[in-house]
Tab-separated table of C-alpha atoms and ligand atoms in Angstrom:
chain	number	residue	atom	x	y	z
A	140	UNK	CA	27.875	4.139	-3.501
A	141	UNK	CA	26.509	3.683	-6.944
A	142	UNK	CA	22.806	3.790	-6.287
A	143	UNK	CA	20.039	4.244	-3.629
A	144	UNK	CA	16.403	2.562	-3.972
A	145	UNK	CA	14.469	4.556	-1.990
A	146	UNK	CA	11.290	3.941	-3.334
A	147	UNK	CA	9.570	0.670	-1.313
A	148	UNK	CA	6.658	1.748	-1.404
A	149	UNK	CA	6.324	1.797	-5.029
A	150	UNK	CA	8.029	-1.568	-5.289
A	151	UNK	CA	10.888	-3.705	-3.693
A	152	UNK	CA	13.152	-6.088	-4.436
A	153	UNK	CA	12.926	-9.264	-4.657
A	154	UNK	CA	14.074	-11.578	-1.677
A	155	UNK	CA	17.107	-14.181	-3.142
A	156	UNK	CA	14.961	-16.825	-0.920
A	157	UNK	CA	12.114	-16.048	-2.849
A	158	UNK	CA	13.450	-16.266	-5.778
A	159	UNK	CA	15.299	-18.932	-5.407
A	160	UNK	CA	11.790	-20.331	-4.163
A	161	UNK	CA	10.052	-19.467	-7.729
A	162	UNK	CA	12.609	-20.747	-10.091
A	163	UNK	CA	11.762	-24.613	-9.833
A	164	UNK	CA	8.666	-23.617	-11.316
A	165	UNK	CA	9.398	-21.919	-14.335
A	166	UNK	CA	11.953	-24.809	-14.888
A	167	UNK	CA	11.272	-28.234	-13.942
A	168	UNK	CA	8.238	-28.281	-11.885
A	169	UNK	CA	6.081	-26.195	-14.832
A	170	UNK	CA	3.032	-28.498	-14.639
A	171	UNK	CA	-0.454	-26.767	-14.529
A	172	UNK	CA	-1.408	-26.617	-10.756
A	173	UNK	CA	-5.246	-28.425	-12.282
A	174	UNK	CA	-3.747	-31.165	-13.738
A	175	UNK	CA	-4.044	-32.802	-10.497
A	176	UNK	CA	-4.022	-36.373	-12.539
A	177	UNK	CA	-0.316	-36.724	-13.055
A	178	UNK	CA	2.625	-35.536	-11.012
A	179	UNK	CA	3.566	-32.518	-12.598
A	180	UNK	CA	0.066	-30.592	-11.736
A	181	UNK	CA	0.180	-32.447	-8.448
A	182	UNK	CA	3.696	-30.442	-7.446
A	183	UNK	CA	2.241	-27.348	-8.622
A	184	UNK	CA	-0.834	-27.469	-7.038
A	185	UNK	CA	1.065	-28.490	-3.434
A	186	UNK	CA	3.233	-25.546	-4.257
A	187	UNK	CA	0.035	-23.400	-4.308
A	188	UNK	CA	-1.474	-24.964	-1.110
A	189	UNK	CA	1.565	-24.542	0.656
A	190	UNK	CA	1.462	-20.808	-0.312
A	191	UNK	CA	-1.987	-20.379	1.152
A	192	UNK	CA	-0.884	-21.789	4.348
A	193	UNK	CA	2.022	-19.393	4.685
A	194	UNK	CA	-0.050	-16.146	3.380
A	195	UNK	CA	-2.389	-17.339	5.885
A	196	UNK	CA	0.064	-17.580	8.586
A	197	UNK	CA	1.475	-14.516	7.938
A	198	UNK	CA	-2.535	-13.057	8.753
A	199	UNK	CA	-3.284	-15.764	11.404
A	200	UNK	CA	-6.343	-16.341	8.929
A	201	UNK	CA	-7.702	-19.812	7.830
A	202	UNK	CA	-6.015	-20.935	4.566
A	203	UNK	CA	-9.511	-21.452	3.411
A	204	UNK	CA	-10.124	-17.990	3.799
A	205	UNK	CA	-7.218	-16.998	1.085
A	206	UNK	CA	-7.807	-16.727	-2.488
A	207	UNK	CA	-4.879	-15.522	-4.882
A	208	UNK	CA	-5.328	-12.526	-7.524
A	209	UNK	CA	-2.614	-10.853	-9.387
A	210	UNK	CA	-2.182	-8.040	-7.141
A	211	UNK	CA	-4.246	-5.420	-4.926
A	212	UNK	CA	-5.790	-3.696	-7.882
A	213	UNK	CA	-7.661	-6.788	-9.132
A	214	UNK	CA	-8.587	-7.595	-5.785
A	215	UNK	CA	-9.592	-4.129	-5.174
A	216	UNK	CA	-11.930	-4.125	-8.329
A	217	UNK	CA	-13.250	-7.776	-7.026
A	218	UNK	CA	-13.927	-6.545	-3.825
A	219	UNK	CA	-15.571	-3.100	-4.873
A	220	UNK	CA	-17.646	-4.647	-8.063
A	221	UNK	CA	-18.196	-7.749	-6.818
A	222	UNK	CA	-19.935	-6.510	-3.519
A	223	UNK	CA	-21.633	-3.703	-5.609
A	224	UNK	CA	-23.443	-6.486	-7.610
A	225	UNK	CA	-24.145	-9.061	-5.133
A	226	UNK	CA	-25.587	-6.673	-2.341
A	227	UNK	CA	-27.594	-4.559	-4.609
A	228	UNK	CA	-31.127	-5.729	-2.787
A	229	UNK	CA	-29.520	-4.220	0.203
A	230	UNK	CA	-28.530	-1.350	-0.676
A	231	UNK	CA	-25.859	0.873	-3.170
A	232	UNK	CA	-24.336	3.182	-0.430
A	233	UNK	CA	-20.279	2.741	-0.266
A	234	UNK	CA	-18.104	4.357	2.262
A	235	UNK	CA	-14.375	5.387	1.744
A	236	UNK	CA	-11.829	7.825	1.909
A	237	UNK	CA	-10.524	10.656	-0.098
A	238	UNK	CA	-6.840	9.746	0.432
A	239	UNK	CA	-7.710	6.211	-0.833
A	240	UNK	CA	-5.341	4.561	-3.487
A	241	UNK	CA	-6.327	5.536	-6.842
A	242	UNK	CA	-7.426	1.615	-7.487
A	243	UNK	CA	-9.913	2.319	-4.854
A	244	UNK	CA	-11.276	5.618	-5.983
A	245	UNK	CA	-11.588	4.243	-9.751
A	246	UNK	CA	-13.290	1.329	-8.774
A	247	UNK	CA	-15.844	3.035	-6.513
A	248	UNK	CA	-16.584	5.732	-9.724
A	249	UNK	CA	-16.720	2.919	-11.370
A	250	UNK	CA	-19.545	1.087	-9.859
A	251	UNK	CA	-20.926	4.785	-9.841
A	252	UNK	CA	-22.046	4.485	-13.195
A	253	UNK	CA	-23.679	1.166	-12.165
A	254	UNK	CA	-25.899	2.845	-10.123
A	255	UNK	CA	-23.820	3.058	-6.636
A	256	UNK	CA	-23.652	6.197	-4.569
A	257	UNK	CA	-19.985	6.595	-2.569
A	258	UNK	CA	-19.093	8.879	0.209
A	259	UNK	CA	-15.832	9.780	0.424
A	260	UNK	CA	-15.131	10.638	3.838
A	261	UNK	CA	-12.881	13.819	4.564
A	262	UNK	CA	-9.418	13.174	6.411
A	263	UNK	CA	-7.458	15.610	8.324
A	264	UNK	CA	-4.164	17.257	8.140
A	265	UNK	CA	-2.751	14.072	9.421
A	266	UNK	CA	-4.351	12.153	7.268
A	267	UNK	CA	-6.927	10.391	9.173
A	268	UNK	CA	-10.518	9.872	8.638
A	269	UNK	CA	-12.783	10.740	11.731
A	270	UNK	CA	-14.442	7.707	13.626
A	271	UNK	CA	-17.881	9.828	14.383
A	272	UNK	CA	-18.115	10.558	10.772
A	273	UNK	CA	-18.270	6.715	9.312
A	274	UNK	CA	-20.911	6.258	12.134
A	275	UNK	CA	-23.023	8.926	11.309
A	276	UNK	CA	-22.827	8.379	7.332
A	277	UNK	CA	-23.299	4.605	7.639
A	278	UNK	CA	-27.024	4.222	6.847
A	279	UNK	CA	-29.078	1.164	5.950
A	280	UNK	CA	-28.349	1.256	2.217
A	281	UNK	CA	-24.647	1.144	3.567
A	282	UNK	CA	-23.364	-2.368	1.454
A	283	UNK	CA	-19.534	-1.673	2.072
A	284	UNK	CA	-16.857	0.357	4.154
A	285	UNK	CA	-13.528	0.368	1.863
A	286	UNK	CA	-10.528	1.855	3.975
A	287	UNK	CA	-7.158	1.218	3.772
A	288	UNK	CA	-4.507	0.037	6.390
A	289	UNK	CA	-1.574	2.549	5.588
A	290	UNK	CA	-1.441	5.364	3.234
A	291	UNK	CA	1.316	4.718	0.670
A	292	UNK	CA	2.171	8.438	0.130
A	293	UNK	CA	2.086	9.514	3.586
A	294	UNK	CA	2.623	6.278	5.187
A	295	UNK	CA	-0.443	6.913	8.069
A	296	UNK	CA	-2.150	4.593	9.430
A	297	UNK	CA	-5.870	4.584	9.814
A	298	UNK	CA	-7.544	3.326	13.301
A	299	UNK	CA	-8.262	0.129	11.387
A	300	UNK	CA	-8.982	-1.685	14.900
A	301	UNK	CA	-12.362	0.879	15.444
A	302	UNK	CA	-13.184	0.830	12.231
A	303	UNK	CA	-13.775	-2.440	11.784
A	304	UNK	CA	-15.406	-2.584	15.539
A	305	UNK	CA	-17.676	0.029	13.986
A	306	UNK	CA	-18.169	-1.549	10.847
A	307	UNK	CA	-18.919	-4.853	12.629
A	308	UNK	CA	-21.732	-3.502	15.446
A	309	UNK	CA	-23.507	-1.838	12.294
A	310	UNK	CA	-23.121	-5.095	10.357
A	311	UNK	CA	-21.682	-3.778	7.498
A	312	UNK	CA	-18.725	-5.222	5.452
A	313	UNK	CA	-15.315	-4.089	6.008
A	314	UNK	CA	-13.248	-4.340	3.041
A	315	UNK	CA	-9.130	-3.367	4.202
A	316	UNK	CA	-6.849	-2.517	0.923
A	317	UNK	CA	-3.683	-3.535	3.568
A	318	UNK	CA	-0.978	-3.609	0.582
A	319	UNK	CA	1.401	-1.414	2.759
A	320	UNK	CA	0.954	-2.294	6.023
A	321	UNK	CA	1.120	-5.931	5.285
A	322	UNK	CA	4.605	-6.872	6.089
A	323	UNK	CA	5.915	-3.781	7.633
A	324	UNK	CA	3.374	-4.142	11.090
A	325	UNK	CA	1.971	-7.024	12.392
A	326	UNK	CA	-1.613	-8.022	11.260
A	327	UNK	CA	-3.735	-10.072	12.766
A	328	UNK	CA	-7.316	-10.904	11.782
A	329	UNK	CA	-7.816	-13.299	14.540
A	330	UNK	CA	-7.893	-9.908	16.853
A	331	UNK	CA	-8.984	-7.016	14.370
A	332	UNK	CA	-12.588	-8.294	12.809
A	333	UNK	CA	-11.932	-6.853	9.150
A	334	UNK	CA	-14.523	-9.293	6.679
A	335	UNK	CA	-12.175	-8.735	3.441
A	336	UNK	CA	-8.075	-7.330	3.046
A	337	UNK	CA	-5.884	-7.534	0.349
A	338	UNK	CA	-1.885	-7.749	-0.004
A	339	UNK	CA	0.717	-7.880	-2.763
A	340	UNK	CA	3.242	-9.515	-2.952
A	341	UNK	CA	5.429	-7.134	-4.697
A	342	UNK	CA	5.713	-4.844	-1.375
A	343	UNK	CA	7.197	-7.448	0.671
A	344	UNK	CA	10.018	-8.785	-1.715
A	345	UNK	CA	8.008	-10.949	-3.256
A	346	UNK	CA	7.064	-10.743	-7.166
A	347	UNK	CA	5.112	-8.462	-9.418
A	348	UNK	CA	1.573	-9.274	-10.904
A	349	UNK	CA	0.136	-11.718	-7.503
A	350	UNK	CA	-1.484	-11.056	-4.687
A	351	UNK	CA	-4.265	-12.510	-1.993
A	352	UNK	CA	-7.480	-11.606	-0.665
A	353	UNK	CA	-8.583	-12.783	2.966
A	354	UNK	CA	-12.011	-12.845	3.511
A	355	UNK	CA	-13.621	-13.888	6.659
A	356	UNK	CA	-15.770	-17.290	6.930
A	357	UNK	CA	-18.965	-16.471	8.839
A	358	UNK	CA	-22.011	-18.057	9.085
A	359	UNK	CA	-23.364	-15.288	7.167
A	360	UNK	CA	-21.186	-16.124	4.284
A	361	UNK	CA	-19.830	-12.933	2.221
A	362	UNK	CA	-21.094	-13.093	-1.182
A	363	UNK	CA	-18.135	-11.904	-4.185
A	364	UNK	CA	-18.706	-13.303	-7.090
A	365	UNK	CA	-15.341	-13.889	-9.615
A	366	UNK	CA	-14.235	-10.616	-11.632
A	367	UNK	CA	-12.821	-12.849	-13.913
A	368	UNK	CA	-14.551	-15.807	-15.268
A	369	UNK	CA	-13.072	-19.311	-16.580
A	370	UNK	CA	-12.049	-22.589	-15.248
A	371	UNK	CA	-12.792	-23.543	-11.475
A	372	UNK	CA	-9.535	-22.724	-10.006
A	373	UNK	CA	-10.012	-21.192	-6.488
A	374	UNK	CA	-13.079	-23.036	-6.335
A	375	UNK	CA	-14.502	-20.905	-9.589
A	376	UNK	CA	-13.631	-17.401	-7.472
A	377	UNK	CA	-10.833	-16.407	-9.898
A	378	UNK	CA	-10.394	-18.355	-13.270
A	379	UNK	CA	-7.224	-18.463	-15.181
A	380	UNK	CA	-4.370	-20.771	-15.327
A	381	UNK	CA	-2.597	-20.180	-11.679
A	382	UNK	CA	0.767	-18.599	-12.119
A	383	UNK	CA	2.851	-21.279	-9.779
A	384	UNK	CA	5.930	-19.320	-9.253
A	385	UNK	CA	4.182	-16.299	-8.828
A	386	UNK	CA	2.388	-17.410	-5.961
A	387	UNK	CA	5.173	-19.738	-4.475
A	388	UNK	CA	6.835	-16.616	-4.502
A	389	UNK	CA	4.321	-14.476	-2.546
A	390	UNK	CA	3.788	-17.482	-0.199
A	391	UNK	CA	8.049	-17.184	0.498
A	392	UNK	CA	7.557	-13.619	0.869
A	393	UNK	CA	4.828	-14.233	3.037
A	394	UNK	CA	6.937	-16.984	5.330
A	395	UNK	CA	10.101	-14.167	5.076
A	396	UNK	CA	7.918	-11.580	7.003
A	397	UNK	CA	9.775	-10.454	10.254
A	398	UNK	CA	9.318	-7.518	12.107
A	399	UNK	CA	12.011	-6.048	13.645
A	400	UNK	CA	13.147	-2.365	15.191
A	401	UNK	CA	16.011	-1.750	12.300
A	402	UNK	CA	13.657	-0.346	9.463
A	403	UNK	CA	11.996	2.670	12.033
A	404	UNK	CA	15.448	3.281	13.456
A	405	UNK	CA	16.854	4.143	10.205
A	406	UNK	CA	13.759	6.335	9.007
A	407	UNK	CA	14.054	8.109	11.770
A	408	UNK	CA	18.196	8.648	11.254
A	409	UNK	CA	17.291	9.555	7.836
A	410	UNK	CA	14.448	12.491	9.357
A	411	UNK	CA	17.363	13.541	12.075
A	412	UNK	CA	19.959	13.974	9.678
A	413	UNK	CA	17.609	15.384	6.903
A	414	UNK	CA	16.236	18.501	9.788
A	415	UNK	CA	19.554	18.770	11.054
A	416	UNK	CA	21.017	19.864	7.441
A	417	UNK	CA	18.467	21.326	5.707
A	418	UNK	CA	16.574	24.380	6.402
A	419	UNK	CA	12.707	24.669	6.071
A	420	UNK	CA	12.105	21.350	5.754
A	421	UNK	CA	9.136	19.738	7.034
A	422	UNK	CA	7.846	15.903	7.516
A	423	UNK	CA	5.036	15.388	7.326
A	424	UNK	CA	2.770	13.471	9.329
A	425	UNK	CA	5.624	13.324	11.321
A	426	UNK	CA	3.321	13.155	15.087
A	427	UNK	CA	0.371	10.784	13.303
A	428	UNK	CA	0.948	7.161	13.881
A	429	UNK	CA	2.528	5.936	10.399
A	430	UNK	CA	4.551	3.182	8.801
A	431	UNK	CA	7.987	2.381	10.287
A	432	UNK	CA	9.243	3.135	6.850
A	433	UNK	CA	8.125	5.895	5.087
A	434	UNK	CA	9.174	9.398	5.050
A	435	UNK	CA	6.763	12.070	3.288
A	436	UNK	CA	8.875	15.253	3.045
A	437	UNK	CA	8.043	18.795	2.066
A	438	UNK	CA	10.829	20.441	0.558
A	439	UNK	CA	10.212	24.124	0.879
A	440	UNK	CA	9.962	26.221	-2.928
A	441	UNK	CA	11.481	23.200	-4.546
A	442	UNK	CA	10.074	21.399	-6.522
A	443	UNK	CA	10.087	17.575	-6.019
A	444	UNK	CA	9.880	16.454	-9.609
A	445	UNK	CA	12.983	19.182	-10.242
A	446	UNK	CA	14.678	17.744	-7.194
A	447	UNK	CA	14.328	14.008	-8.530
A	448	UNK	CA	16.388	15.125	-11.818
A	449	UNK	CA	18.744	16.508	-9.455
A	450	UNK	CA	19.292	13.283	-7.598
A	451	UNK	CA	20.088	10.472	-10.470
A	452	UNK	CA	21.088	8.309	-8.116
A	453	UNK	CA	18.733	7.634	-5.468
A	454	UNK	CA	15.095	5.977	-6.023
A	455	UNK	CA	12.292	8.455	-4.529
A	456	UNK	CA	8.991	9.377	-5.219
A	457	UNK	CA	7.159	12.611	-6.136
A	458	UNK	CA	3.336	10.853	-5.280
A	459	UNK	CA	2.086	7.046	-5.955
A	460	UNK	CA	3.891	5.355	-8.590
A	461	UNK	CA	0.712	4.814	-10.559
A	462	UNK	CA	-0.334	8.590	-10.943
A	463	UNK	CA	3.408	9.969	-10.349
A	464	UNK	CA	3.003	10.459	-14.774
A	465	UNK	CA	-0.105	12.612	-13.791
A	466	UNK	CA	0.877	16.737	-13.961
A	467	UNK	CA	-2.054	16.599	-11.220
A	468	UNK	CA	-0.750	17.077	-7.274
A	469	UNK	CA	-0.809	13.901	-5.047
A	470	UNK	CA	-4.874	13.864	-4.441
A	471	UNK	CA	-3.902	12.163	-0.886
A	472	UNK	CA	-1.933	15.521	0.510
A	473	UNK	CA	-4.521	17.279	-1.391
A	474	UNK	CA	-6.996	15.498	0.552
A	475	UNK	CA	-4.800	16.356	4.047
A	476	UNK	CA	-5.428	20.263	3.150
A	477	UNK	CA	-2.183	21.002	1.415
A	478	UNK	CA	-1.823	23.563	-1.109
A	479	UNK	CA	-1.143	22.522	-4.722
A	480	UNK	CA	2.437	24.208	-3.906
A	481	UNK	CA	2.985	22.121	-1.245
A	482	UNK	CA	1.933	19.090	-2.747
A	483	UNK	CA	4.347	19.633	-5.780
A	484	UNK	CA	7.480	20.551	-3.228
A	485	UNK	CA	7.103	17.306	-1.705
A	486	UNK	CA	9.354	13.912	-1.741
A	487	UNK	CA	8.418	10.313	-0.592
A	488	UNK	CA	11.293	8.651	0.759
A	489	UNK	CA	10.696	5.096	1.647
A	490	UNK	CA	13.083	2.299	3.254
A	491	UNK	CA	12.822	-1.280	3.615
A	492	UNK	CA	15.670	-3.918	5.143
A	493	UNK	CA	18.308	-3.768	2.011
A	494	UNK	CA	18.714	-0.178	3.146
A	495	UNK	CA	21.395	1.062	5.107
A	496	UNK	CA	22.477	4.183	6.989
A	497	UNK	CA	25.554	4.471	4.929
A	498	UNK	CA	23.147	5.219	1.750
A	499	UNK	CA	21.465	7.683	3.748
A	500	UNK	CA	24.326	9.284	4.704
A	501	UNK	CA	25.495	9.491	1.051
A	502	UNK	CA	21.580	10.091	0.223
A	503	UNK	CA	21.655	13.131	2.643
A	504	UNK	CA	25.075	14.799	0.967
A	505	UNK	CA	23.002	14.572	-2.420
A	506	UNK	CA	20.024	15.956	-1.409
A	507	UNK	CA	21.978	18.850	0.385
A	508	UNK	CA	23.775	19.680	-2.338
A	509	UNK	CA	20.551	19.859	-4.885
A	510	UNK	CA	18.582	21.779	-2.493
A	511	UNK	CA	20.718	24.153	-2.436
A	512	UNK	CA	21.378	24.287	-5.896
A	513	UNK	CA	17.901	24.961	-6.018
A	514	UNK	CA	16.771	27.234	-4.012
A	515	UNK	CA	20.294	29.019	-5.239
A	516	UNK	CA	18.736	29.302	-8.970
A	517	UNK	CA	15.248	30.250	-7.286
A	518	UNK	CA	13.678	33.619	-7.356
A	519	UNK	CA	10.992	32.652	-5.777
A	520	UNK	CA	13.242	31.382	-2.530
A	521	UNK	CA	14.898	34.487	-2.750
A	522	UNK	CA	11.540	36.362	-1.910
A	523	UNK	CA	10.933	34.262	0.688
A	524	UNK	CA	14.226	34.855	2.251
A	525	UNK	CA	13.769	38.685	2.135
A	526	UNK	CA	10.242	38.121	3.641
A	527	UNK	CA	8.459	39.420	0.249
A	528	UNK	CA	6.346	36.280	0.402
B	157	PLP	N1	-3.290	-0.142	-2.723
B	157	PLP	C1	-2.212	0.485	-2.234
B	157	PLP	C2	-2.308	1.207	-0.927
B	157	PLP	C3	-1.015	0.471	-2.941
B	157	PLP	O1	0.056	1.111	-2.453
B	157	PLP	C4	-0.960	-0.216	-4.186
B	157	PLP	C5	0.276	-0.212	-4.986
B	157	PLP	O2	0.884	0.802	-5.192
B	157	PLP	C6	-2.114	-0.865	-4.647
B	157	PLP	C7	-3.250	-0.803	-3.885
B	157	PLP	C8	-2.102	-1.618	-5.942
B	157	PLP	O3	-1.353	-2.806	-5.756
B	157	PLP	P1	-0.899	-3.719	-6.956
B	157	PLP	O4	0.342	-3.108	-7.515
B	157	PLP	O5	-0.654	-5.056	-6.319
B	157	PLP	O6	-2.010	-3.785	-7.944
């Protein structure tokens, strides 16, 4: 076993279908997808229609109703500004979490300065936000409710289904940042009546740097205008020369979507094996409803950054990827009522189908062996032991 990748919800890798999918474009078919006059533009733009079609599929949304971006953050900050701007006669009241990603949180404190007041709802030791809570702060300046899907740390899933029932008797947008469900549970906006969600394609083995946003035809229309200005491609909604492979790419990834039991089954191998072996170890979240593939695991007195140098070959995750530099703990556990110590002892361990349970097996012999190591070296665990602390 020479290495591990543990770490899918940071990235993953790329599908050899999708890939194979993108090249064409980067080679022979490298016309600009506007240049609709000769055949060159007219294979790339087909190439980005077909990719609407199959993101679509993959949401059981209208193709109309898809718009590409490069990724969840910009659609995040279209989403967050946009609505900010365009509802402003309405109101300048945003709803969201506290265990948000941090392109959420940035966005709203960004819009802050604009002149927009956000409440960031409390969630609970599981992680969850609390259904009578959004009802009783939604008020009639309310312009936006911005929850996400799945936690990427923690891997919980919000009631998504109520919220956007609630959201949708109160007649106020529901904006879904779905980058990790999306591909790992089913998601259907045909039954769940969320007005704007946003994927990536580089969490479902698709590439890095594209994404989509769904929003919802009504006869109200929803009103974003384009973050970034230029030419008229996606009908003047997002400017810029389209990126043809990037987007065949996520529309592959899209069509490659399967759900299937494998992935939970060997999460929950890797949790059995992992409590079997290790003393005073705790998952957590483990009861809440959460992603078939993530682990979030609290390491008693060690520390997970010291535990990652200990483990050189395996791919986990002390916190998000994009704040895992920060010396800060993970705001989301944080947010769930965990102490700074317990935020810092923790490990997320995430799977997706290029995993197998003979890497976890190996995984769990190397994570044994460090722990111990550890908590060998550690005065601190040596107090505990004794009962001192
Ligand atoms: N939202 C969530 C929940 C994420 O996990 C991520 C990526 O880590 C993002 C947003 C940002 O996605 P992207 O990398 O496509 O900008």
């Amino acid at each position: 076993m020479d290495y591990c990748y543990f770490d899918n919800n940071a990235t993953t890798k790329i599908d050899e279908k999708v890939l194979e999918t993108m090249l064409p474009y980067l080679k022979e078919h490298y016309g600009n997808a506007s240049s609709i006059q000769h055949k060159f533009g007219r294979q790339s733009s087909h190439a980005i229609e077909k990719a609407r079609i199959q993101v679509a599929g993959s949401l059981n949304a209208n193709p109309k109703e898809i718009f590409f971006t490069s990724g969840s953050t910009e659609a995040i900050n279209t989403v967050i500004k946009g609505v900010s701007k365009t509802y402003k006669s309405k109101g300048n009241h945003i709803i969201t979490s506290s265990s948000e990603h941090k392109a959420v949180i940035n966005a709203c404190e960004s819009v802050e300065k604009e002149g927009m007041t956000t409440t960031y709802l409390p969630v609970n030791k599981f992680g969850l936000i609390d259904l009578e809570e959004l009802k009783n702060e939604i008020n009639d300046k309310t312009v936006l409710v911005s929850i996400m899907a799945a936690n990427n740390e923690t891997g919980v899933l919000q009631p998504i289904e109520e919220i956007a029932k609630i959201c949708q008797e109160k007649d106020v947008l529901f904006f879904c940042d779905a980058t990790q469900w999306y591909g790992k549970l089913p998601l259907d906006v045909q039954k769940i009546p969320i007005d704007i969600l946003c994927v990536s394609a580089h969490k479902i083995h698709g590439p890095k740097g594209v994404g989509a946003l769904y929003i919802r035809r009504k006869s109200k229309p929803i009103q974003i205008p384009a973050l970034i200005v230029g030419g008229k491609q996606e009908g003047g909604f997002r400017g810029g020369t389209y990126a043809v492979h990037q987007i065949a790419g996520l529309g592959e990834a899209a069509a490659q979507i399967e759900f299937d039991q494998t992935l939970e089954d060997l999460r929950n191998y890797f949790e059995k094996i992992l409590l079997e072996t290790i003393e005073e170890v705790e998952i957590k979240t483990q009861s809440a409803n959460r992603l078939p593939n993530t682990s979030n695991i609290h390491f008693k007195h060690v520390k997970g950054s010291e535990l990652m140098t200990k483990l050189p070959n395996i791919a986990v995750s002390s916190g998000s990827a994009c704040v895992s530099g920060d010396r800060d703990p993970s705001h989301v556990l944080k947010a769930m009522g965990y102490s700074d110590d317990e935020a810092f002892c923790s490990l997320r361990f995430s799977f997706s189908k290029y995993n197998s349970k003979e890497e976890i097996d190996y995984a769990i012999g190397q994570i044994t062996s460090a722990v111990d190591q550890i908590r060998k070296n550690s005065p601190i665990w040596e107090m505990y032991k004794e009962g001192l602390i």
